[in-house]
Coordinates of C-alpha atoms in Angstrom, one line a residue:
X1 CA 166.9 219.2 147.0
X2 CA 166.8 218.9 150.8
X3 CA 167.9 222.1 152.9
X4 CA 171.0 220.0 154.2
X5 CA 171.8 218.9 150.9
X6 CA 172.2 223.1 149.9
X7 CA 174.4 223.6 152.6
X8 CA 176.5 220.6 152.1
X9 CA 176.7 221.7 148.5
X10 CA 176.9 225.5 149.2
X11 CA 179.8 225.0 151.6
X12 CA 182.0 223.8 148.8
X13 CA 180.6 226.2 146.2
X14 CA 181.9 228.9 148.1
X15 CA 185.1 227.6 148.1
X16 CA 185.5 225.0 151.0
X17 CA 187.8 222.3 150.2
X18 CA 188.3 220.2 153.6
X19 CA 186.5 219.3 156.4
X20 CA 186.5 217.2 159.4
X21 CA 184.0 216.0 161.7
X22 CA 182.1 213.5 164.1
X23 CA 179.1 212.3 161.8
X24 CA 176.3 211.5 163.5
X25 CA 172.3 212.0 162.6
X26 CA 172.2 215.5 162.6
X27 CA 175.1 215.9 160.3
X28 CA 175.4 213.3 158.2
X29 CA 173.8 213.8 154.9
X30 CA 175.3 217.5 154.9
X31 CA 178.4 215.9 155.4
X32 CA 178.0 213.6 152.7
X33 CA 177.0 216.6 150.5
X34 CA 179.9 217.9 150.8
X35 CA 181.7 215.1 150.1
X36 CA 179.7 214.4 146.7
X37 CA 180.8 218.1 146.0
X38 CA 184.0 217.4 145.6
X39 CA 185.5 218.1 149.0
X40 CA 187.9 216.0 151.0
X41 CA 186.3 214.8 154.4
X42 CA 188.6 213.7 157.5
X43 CA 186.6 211.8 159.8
X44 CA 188.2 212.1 163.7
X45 CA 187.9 210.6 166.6
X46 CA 186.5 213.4 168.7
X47 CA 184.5 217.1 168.1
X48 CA 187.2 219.1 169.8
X49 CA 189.9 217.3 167.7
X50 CA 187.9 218.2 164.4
X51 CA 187.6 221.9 165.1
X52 CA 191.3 222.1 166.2
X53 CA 192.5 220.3 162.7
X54 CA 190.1 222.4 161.2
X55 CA 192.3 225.0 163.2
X56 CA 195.1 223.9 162.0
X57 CA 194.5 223.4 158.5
X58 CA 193.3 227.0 157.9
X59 CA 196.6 228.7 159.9
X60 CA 198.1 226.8 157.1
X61 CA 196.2 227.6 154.2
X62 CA 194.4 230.3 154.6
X63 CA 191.5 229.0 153.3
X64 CA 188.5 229.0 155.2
X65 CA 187.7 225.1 156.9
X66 CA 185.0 223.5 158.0
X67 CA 184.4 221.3 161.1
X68 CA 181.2 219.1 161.4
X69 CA 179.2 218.0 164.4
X70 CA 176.3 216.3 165.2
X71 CA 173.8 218.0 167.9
X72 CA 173.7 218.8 171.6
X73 CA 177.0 216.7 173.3
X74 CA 178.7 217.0 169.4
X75 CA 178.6 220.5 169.5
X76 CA 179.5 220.9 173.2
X77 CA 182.6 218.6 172.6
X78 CA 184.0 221.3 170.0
X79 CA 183.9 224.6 172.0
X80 CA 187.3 224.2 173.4
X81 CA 188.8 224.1 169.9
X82 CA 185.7 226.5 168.6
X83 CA 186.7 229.3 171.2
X84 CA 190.7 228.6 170.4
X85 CA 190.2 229.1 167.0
X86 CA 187.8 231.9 167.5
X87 CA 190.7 234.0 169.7
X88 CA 193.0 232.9 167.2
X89 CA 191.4 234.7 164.0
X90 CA 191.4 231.8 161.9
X91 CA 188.7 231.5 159.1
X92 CA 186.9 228.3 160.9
X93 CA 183.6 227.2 159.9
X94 CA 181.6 225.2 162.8
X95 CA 178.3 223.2 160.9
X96 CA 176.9 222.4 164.1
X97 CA 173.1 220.3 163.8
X98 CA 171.0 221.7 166.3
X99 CA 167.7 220.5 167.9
X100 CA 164.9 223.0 167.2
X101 CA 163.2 224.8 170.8
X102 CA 159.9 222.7 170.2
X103 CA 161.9 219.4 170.6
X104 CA 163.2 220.8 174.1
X105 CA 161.7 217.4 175.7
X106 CA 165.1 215.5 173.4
X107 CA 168.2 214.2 175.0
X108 CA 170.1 216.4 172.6
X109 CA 168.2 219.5 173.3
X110 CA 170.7 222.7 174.3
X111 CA 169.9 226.6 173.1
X112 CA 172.8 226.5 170.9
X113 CA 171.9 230.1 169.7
X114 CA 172.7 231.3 173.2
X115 CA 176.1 229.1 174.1
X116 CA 177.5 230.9 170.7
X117 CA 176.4 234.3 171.8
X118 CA 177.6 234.1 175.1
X119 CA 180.9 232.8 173.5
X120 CA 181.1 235.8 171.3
X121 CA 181.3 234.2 168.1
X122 CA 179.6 235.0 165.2
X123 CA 176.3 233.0 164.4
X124 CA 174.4 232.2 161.3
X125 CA 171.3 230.3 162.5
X126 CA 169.5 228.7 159.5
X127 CA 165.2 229.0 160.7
X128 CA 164.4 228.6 156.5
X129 CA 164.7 226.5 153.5
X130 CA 164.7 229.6 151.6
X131 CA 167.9 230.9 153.7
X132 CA 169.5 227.7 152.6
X133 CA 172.4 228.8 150.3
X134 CA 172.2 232.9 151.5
X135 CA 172.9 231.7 154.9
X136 CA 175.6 229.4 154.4
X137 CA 177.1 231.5 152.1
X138 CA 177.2 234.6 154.1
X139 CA 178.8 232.0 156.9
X140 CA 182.2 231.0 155.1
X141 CA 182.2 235.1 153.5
X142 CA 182.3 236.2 157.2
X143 CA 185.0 233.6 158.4
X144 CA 187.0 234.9 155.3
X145 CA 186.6 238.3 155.4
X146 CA 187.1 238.6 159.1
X147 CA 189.4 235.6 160.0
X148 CA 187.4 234.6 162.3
X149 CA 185.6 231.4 163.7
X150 CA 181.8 231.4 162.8
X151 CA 179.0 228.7 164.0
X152 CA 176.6 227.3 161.1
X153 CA 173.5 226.3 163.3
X154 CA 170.9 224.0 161.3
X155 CA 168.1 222.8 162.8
X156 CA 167.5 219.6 162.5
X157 CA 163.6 220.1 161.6
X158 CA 164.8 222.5 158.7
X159 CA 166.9 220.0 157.3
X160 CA 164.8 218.3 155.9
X161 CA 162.2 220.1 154.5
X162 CA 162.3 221.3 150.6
X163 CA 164.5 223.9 148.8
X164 CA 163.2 226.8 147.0
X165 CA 164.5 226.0 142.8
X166 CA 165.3 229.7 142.6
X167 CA 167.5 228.7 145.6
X168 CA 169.0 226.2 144.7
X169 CA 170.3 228.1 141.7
X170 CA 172.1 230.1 144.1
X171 CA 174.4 227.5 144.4
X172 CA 176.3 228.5 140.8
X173 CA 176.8 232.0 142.4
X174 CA 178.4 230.7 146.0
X175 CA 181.8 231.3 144.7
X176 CA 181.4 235.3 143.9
X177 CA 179.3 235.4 146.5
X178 CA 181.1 234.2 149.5
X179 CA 184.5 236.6 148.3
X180 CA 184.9 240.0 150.6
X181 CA 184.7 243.0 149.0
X182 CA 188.6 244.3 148.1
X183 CA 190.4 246.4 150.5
X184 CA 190.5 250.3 150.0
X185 CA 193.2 252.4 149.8
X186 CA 194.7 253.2 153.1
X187 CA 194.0 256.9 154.4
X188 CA 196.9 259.2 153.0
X189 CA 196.8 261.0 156.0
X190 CA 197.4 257.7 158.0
X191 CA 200.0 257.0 156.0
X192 CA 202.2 260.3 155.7
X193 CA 202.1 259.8 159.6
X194 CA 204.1 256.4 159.5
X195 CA 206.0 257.5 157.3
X196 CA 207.2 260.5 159.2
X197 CA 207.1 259.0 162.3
X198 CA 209.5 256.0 160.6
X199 CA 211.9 258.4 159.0
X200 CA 212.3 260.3 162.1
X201 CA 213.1 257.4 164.2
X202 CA 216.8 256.1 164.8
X203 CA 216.0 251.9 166.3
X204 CA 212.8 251.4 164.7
X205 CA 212.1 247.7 164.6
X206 CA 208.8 246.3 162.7
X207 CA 206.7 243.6 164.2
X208 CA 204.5 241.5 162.2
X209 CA 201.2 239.5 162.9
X210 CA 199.1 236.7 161.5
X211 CA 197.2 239.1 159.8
X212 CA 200.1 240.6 157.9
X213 CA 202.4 237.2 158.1
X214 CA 201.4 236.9 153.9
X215 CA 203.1 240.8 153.5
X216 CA 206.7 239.2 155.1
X217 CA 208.5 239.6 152.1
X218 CA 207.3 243.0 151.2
X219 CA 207.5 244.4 154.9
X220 CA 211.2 242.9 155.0
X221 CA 211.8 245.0 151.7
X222 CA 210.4 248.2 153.8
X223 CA 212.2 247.6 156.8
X224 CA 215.7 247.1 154.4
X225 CA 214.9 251.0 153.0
X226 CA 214.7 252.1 156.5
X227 CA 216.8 250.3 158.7
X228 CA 214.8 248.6 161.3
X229 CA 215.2 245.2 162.8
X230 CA 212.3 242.5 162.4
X231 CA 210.7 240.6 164.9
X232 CA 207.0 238.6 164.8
X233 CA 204.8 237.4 167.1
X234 CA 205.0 233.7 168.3
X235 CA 202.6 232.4 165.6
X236 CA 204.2 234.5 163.3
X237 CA 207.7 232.6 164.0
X238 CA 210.1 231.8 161.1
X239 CA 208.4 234.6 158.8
X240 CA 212.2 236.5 158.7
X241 CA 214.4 233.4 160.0
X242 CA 216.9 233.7 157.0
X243 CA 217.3 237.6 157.2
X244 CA 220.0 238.5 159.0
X245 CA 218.4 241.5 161.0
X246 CA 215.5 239.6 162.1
X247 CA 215.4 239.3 166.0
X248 CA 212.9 236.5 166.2
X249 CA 209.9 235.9 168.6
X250 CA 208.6 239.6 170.5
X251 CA 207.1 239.0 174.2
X252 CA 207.3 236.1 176.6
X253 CA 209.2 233.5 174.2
X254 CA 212.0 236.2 173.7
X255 CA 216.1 235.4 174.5
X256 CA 217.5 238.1 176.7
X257 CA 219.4 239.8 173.5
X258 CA 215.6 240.0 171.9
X259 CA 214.5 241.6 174.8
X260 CA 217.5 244.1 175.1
X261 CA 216.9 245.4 171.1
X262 CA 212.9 246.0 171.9
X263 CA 213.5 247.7 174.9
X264 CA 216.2 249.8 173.2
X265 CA 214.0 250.4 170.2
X266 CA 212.5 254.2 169.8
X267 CA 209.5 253.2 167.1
X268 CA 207.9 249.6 167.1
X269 CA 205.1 249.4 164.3
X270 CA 202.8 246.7 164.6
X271 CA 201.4 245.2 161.0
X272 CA 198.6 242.9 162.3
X273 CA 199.6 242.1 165.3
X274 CA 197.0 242.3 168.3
X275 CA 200.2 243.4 170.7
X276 CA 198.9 241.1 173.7
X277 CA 200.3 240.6 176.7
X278 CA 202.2 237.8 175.6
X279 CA 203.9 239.4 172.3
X280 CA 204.5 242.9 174.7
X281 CA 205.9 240.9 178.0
X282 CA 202.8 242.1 179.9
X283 CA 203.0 245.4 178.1
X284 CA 206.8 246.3 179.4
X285 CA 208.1 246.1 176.0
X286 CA 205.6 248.9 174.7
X287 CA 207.5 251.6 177.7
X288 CA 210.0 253.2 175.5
X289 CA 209.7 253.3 172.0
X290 CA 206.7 254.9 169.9
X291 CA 204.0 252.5 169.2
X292 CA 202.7 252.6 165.9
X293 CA 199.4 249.8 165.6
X294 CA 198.1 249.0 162.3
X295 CA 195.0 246.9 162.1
X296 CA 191.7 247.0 160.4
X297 CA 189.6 246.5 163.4
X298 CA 189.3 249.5 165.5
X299 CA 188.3 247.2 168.1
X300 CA 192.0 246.0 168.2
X301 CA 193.2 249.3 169.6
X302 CA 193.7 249.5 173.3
X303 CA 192.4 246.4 173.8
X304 CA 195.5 245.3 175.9
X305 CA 197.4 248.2 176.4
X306 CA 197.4 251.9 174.7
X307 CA 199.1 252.5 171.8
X308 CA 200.4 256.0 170.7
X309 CA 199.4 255.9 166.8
X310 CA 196.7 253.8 166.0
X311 CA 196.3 253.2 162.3
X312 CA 192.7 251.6 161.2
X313 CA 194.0 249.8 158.0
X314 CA 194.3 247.1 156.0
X315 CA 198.0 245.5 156.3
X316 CA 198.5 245.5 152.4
X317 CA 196.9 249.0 151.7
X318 CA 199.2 250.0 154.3
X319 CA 202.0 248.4 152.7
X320 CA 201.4 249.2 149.0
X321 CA 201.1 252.9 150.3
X322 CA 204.5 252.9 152.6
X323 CA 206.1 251.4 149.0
X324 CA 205.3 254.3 147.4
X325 CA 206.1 257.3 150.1
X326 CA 209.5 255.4 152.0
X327 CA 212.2 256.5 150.3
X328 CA 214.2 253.5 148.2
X329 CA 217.0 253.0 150.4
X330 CA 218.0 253.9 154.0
X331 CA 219.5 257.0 154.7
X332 CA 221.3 255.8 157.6
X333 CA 221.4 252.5 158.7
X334 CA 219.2 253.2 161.8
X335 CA 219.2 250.0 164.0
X336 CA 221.6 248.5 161.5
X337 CA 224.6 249.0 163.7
X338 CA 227.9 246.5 164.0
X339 CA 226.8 246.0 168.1
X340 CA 223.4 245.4 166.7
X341 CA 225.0 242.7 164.3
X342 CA 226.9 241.3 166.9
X343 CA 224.1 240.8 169.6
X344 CA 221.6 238.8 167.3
X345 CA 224.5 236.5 166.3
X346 CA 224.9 235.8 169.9
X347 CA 222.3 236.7 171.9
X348 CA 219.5 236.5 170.1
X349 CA 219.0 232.6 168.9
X350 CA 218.2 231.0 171.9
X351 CA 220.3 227.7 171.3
X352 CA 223.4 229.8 172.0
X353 CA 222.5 230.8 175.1
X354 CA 224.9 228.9 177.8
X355 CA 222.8 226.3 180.1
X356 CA 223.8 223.8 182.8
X357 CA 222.7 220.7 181.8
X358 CA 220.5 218.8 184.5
X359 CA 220.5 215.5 182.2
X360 CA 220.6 212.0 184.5
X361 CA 221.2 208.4 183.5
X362 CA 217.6 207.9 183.6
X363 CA 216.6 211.8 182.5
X364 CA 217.3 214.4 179.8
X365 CA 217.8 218.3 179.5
X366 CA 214.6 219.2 177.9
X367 CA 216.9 221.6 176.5
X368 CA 219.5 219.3 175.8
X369 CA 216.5 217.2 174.3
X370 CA 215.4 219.6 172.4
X371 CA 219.0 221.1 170.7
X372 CA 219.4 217.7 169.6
X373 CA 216.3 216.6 167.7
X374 CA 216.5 220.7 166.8
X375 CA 219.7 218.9 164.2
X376 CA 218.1 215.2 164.1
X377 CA 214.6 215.6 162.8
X378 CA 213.9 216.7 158.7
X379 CA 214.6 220.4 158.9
X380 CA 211.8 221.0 156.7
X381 CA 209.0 221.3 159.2
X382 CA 205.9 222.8 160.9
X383 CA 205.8 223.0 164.9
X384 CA 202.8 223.0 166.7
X385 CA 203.2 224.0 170.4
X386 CA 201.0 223.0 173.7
X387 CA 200.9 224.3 176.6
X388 CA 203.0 223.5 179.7
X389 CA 206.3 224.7 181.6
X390 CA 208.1 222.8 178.7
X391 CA 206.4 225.1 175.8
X392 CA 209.4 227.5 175.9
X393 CA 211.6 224.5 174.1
X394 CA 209.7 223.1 170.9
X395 CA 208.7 226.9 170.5
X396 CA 211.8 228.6 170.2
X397 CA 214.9 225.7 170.4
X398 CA 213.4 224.1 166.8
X399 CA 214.1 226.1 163.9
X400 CA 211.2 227.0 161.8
X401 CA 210.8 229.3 158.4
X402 CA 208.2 230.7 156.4
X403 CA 204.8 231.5 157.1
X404 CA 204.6 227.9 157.5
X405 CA 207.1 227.2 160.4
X406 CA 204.3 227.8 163.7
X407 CA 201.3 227.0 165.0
X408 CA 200.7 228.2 168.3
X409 CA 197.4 226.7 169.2
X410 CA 197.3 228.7 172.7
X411 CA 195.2 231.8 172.4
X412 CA 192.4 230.3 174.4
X413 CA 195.8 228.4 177.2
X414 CA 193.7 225.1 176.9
X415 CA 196.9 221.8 176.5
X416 CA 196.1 219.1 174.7
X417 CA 195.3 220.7 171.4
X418 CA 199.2 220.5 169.3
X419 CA 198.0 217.0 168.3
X420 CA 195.2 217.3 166.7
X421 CA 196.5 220.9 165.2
X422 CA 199.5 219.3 164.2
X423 CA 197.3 216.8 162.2
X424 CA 195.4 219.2 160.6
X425 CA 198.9 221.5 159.2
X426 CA 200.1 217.7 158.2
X427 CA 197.3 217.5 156.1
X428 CA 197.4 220.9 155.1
X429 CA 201.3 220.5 154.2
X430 CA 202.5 216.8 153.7
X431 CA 205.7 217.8 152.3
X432 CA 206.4 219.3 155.2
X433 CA 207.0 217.2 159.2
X434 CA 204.4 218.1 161.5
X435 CA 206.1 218.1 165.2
X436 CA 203.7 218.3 167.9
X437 CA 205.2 219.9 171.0
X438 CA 203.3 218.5 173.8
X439 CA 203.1 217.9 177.7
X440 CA 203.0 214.5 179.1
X441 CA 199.2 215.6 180.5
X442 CA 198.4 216.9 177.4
X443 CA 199.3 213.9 175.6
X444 CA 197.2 211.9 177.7
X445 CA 193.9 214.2 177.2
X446 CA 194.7 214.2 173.1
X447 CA 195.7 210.3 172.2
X448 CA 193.0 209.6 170.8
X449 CA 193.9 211.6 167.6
X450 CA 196.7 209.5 167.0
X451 CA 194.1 206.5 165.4
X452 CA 193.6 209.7 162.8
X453 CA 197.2 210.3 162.2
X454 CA 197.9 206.3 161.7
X455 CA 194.7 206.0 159.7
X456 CA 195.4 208.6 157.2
X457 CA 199.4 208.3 157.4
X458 CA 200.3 212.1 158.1
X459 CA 203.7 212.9 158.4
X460 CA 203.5 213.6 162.3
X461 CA 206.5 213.6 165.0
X462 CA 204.6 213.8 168.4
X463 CA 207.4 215.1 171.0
X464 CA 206.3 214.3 174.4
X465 CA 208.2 216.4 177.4
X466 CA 207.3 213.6 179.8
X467 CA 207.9 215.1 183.6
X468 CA 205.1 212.5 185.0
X469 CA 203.2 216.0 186.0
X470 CA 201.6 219.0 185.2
X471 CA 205.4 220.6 185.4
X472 CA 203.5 224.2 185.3
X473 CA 201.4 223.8 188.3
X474 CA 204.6 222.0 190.3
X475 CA 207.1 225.0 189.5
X476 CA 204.5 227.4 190.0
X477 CA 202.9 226.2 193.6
X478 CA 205.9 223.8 194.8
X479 CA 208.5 226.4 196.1
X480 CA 206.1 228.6 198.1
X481 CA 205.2 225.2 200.0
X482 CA 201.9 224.0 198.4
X483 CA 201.6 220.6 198.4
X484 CA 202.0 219.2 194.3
X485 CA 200.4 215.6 195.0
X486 CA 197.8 216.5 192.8
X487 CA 199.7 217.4 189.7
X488 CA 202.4 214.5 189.9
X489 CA 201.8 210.8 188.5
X490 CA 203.2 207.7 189.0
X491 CA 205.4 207.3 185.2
X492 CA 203.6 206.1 182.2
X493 CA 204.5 204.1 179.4
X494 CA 203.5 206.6 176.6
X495 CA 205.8 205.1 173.5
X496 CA 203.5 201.9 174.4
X497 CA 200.0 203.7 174.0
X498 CA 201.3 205.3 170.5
X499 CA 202.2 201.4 169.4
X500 CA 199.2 200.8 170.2
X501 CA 197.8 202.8 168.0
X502 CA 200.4 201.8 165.2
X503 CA 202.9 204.5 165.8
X504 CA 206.4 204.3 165.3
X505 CA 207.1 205.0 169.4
X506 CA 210.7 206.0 171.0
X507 CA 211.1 206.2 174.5
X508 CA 214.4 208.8 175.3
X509 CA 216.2 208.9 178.3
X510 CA 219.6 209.7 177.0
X511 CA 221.4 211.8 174.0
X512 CA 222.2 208.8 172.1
X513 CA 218.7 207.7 172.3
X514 CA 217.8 211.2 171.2
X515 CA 219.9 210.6 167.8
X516 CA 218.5 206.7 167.3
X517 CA 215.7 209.0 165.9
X518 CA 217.4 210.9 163.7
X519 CA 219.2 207.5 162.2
X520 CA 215.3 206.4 161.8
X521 CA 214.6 209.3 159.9
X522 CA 217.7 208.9 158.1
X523 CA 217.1 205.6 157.2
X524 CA 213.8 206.0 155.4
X525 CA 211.4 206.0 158.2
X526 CA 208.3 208.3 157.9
X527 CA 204.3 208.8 159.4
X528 CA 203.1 209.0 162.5
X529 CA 205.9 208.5 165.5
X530 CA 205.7 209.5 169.4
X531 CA 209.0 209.9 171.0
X532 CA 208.7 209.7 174.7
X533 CA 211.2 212.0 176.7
X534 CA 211.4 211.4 180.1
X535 CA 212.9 214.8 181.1
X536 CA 214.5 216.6 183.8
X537 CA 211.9 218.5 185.8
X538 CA 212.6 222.2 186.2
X539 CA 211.0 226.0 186.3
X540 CA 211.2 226.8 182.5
X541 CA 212.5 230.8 181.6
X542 CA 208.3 231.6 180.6
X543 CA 206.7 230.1 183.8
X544 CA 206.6 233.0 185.1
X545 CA 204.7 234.8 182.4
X546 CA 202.6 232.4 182.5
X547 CA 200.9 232.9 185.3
X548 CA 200.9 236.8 186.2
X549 CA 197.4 237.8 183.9
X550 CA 195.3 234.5 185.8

């Protein structure tokens, strides 16, 4: 056996069961050994679109995925998606070829080793056959155990050269091999100090992460015994969206009743949540109440803004031990109040906040837009967001629920990646609509991904806020006298593109046009479709956030 057969092979040993990629020489026959293992291979039409439905797919599995690229301008391709998924904390695994230094004189030639490391992402460079299965191996255990990108890096040289037996019979122990070692107990001491501190608070309201979003059920059972509200982190939306003290999104995406309760909370604990300036509203939202932070990287602590208790933990271990010291019901009912009840009935969800609608004969409310496909499209649903001054409206105006309801494909504020993420959670989920959230300028720089969609038949709603702009850069520069001729383009056809491809394509102007895609839906219609709003241009409520930390 050949050293890229191993690692083909290994991979899927050790548990990988999807990847995608841009075959080319350098990857192909590991490629194909992973296919003849048993996995399922999605071929797409560019690097950076493989590593973000990689991306995608593991936000909604879990599972660690893999993305494969050929050498040199393959790998290059992917490091927008790499580095997303990377700040993201998703358990991605990059098996990028790589041209060896003493072919430096070859077209494809690049120091690999060195982008990754001045990246910041974890490396595994494979130098020998005998490293073959140990290497990849210890590759997909390190994207598990630490949710967290990592680059394969095979040299093209070493791929071909002979495995080891005794190696190869690594490959029967890939499975065991590749699994983390089981979290330990949390500290008592740690945890008598959340305890008291969430017994002797009076608003305390729990915020939960990706890395706690699979303890929802149990942290809601917590917070019930103690009265505190819930709230998540954007990616995290939908985790409590049928409880009725949940107070939804925390941070730039909140309504102004979301941001009145977290101001007027005195304990927030944080289960797995990196508390960035996006979640804390540029840290205002950690001023007045006691900030409890439980992660298990230390690293995480402080590394936006200070935190008064830092807890170095594993989520569950935390939450197995708060089961067994919180008492089993509330003794008072805390943030649990009537005025409490009343304020996330009304001014919490943000479709009942009151609006002026700016919707033309030619135009539509992106607002108005998006209330209406919120009732039109299949409720059950995944939403992947892009970035853009429309982000605020597929983010927080479509319902969502479960761990399953977001993908927020914006820790690295690259556009143009919902598509290709919303591909990936399509494949990940098909039961469930994929509804890609996207920018007219990000549409245009992601297209391509659409041939994928139509090829493969994923249940995918791309929802294009069309402004003929890059709406961000024109609300943001425009009113203090900038000239915007460089972010505004003459209108473009964008239903007729996504025919191309063999979409289903709407163009929307109007409300009724706006429900001739829900009688589509209604009347059988399913797979890929664009709908095309050409919306009314204006400053949406997060601009401004947007912009402060650059």
């Amino acid at each position: 056996m050949k050293v890229d057969e191993a690692v083909g092979r290994a991979l899927v040993s050790a548990g990988v069961r999807r990847v995608f990629g841009v075959v080319g020489s350098g990857n192909f026959v590991a490629t194909n050994a992973m296919i003849a293992a048993g996995a399922e291979f999605v071929a797409t039409r560019h690097e950076n679109g493989a590593v973000v439905m990689a991306d995608g797919h593991a936000r909604m599995t879990g599972e660690v995925t893999v993305a494969s690229v050929h050498q040199g301008p393959g790998f290059t391709n992917a490091l927008t998606g790499l580095v997303e998924a990377w700040k993201s904390r998703s358990p991605v695994v990059l098996l990028a070829a790589a041209i060896p230094e003493g072919m430096s004189n070859s077209n494809f030639y690049l120091d690999q080793k060195e982008v990754v490391r001045a990246l910041g992402i974890r490396l595994v460079h494979l130098e020998e056959p005998e490293d073959a299965v140990k290497a990849t191996v210890e590759a997909v255990r390190i994207a598990r155990r630490d949710r967290t990108a990592v680059v394969l890096n095979l040299l093209n040289d070493v791929q071909r050269r002979d495995v080891p037996d005794d190696v190869v019979a690594e490959l029967s122990r890939a499975a065991e091999a590749a699994e983390p070692p089981r979290a330990e107990a949390a500290d008592p001491g740690g945890l008598r100090l959340v305890r008291d501190r969430i017994l002797s608070s009076s608003r305390p309201v729990f915020l939960v992460g990706r890395g706690a979003s699979n303890l929802a059920p149990r942290i809601a059972d917590l917070a019930d015994r103690v009265g505190a509200l819930l709230a998540t982190t954007a990616p995290c939306r939908g985790l409590f969206a049928d409880h009725e003290w949940s107070i939804d999104v925390s941070g730039g995406f909140s309504s102004p009743g979301t941001l009145e309760l977290l101001r007027g909370s005195d304990l927030l604990v944080a289960f797995g949540a990196g508390l960035n300036r996006w979640t804390t509203l540029d840290g205002s939202l950690l001023e007045n109440p006691t900030v409890v932070q439980i992660d298990r990287d230390p690293a995480a602590f402080g590394r936006h803004f200070p935190v008064d208790l830092p807890i170095e933990a594993d989520a569950g271990a935390m939450v197995a031990g708060l089961e067994e010291l919180l008492p089993a019901t509330a003794s008072s009912t805390r943030y649990r109040t009537d005025a409490v009840r009343h304020t996330i009935g009304g001014r919490v969800p943000w479709g009942a906040q009151p609006y002026a609608d700016t919707s033309t004969d030619s135009r539509i409310d992106p607002r108005t837009l998006t209330r209406i496909l919120n009732d039109e499209l299949p409720r059950e649903r995944t939403v992947a967001v892009d970035g853009g001054n429309f982000n605020g409206y597929p983010a927080m105006f479509l319902d969502v629920r479960g761990r399953e309801g977001m993908i927020l494909p914006l820790s690295f504020a690259s556009i143009g990646l919902s598509i290709p993420a919303a591909i990936g959670a399509a494949l990940a989920r098909p039961d469930l609509l994929a509804i890609a959230g996207v920018g007219d300028g990000g549409f245009l720089m992601s297209h391509v991904e659409l041939e994928t969609a139509v090829r493969l038949g994923v249940n995918l709603a791309v929802l294009v806020y069309d402004d003929a702009a890059y709406g961000a850069e024109v609300h943001h520069f425009g009113p203090h006298g900038h000239p915007v001729d460089t972010v505004t383009f003459p209108e473009v056809d964008l239903a007729a593109i996504a025919r191309g491809y063999g979409c289903t394509a709407f163009t929307v102007r109007t409300e009724d046009d706006c429900r001739s895609v829900g009688a589509w839906y209604r009347e059988g219609g399913r797979g890929p479709v664009v709908i095309d709003a050409k919306i009314t241009s204006f400053a949406c409520w997060v601009l401004e956030h947007t912009f402060t930390a650059e």
